mmCIF file of C-alpha atoms in Angstrom:
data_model
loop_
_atom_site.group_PDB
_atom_site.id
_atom_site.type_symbol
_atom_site.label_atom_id
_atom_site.label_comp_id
_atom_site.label_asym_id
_atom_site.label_seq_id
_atom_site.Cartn_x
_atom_site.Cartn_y
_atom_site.Cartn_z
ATOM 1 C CA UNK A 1 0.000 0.000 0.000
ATOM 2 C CA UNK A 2 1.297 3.491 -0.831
ATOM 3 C CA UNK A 3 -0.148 6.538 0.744
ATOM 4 C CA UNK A 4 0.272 9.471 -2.075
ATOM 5 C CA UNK A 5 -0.670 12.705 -2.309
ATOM 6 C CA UNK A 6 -3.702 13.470 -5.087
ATOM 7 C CA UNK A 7 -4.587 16.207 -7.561
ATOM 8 C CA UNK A 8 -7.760 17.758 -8.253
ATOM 9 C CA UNK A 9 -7.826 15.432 -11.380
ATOM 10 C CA UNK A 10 -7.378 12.338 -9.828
ATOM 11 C CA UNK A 11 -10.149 13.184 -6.963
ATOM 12 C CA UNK A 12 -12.263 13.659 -9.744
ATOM 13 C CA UNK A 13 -11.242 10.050 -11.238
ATOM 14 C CA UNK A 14 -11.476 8.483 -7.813
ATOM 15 C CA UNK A 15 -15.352 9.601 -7.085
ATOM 16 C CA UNK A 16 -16.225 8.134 -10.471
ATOM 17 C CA UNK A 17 -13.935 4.707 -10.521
ATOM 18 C CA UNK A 18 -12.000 4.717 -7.309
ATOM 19 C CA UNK A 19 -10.140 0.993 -8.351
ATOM 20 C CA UNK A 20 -8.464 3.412 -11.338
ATOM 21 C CA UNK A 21 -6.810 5.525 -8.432
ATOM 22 C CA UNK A 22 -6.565 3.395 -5.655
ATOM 23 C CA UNK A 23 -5.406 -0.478 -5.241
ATOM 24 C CA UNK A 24 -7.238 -1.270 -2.616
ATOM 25 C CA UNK A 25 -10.221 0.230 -0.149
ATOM 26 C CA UNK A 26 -7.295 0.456 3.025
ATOM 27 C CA UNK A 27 -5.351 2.741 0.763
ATOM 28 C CA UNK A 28 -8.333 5.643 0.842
ATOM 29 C CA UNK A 29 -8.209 5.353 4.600
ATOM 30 C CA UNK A 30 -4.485 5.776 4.779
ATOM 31 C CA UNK A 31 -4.281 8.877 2.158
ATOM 32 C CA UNK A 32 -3.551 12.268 3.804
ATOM 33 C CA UNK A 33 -4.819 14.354 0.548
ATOM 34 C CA UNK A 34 -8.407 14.053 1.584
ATOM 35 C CA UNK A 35 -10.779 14.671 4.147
ATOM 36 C CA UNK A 36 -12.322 12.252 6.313
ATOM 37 C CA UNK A 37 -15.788 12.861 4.278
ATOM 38 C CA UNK A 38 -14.283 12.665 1.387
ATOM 39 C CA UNK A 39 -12.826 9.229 1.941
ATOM 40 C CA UNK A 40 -15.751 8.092 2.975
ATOM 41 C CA UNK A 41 -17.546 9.219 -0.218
ATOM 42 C CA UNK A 42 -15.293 7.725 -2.557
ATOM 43 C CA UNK A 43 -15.557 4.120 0.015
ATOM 44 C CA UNK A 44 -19.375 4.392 -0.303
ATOM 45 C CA UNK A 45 -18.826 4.658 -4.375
ATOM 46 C CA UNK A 46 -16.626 1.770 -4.211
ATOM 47 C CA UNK A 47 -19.288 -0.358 -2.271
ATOM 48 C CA UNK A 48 -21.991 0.669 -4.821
ATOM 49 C CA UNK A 49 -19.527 -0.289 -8.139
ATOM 50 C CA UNK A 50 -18.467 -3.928 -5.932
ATOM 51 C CA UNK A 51 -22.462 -4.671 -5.250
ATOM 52 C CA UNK A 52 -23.028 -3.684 -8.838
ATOM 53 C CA UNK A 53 -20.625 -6.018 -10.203
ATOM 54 C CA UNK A 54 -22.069 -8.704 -7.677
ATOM 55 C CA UNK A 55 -25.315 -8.375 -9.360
ATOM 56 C CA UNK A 56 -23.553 -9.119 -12.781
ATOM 57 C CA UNK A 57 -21.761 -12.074 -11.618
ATOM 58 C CA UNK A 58 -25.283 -13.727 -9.906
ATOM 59 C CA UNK A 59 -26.779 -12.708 -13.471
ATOM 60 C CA UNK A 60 -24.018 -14.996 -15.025
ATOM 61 C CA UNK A 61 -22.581 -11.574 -16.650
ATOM 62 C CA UNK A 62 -19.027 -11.871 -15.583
ATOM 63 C CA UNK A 63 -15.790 -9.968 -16.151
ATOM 64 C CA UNK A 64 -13.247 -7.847 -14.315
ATOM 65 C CA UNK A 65 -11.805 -8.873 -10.409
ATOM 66 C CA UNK A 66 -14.036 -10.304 -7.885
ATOM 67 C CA UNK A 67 -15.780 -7.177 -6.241
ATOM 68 C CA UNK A 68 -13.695 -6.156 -2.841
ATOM 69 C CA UNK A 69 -16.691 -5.717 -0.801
ATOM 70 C CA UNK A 70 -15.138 -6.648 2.596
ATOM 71 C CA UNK A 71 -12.154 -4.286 2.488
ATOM 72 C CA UNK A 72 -14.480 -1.584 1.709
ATOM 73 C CA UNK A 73 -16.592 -2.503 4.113
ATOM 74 C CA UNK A 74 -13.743 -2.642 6.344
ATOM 75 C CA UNK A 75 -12.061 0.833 5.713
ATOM 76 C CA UNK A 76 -15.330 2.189 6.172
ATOM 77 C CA UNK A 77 -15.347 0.620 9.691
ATOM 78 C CA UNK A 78 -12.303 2.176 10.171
ATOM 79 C CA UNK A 79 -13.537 6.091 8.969
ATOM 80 C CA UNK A 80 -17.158 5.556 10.089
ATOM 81 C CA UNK A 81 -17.790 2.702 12.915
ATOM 82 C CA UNK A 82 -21.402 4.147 13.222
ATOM 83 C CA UNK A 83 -21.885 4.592 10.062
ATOM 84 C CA UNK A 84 -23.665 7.636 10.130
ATOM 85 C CA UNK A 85 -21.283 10.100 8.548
ATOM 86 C CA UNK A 86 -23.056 9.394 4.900
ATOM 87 C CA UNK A 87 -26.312 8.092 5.991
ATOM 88 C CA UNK A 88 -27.903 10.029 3.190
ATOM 89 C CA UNK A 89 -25.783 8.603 0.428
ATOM 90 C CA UNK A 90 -28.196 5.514 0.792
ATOM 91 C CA UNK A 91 -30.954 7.713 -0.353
ATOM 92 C CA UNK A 92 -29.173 8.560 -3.646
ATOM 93 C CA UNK A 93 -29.879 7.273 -7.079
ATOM 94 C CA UNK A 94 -27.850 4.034 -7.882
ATOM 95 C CA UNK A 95 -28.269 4.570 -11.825
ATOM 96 C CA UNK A 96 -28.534 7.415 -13.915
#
């Protein structure tokens, strides 16, 4: 895991596709270049890309790495233990 520093451009890639920025969910939590929301956000958009790609896989659509839905749910244990920071990101749309 390597903890970098981030430009505007790649916080803009990471809250679309966070796996094209970051390696794995632990290396969010461990990156100094954003705020603790902002981790969280891009963890929460990670969760909703893994479940998505769990949906594929149980509709026999497969492709791409098995969805890391435990480490994300783990560094968002680690940012959020009550998970309330970003309870209204469950009310937001899943699909455009």
């Amino acid at each position: 895991m390597k903890v970098r520093s981030l430009g505007d451009a790649e916080i803009e890639k990471a809250l679309i596709s966070p796996a094209s920025v970051f390696d794995e969910p632990f290396e969010v939590v461990e990156t100094r270049a954003l705020a603790k929301l902002m981790k969280i956000e891009i963890l929460k958009r990670w969760e909703l890309d893994a479940r998505a790609l769990q949906r594929a896989t149980e509709e026999n659509m497969t492709g791409g790495e098995p969805p890391p839905l435990d480490a994300v749910n783990a560094a968002l244990a680690i940012l959020d233990p009550e998970g309330k920071a970003m309870a209204d990101f469950e009310k937001a749309p899943t699909k455009l």
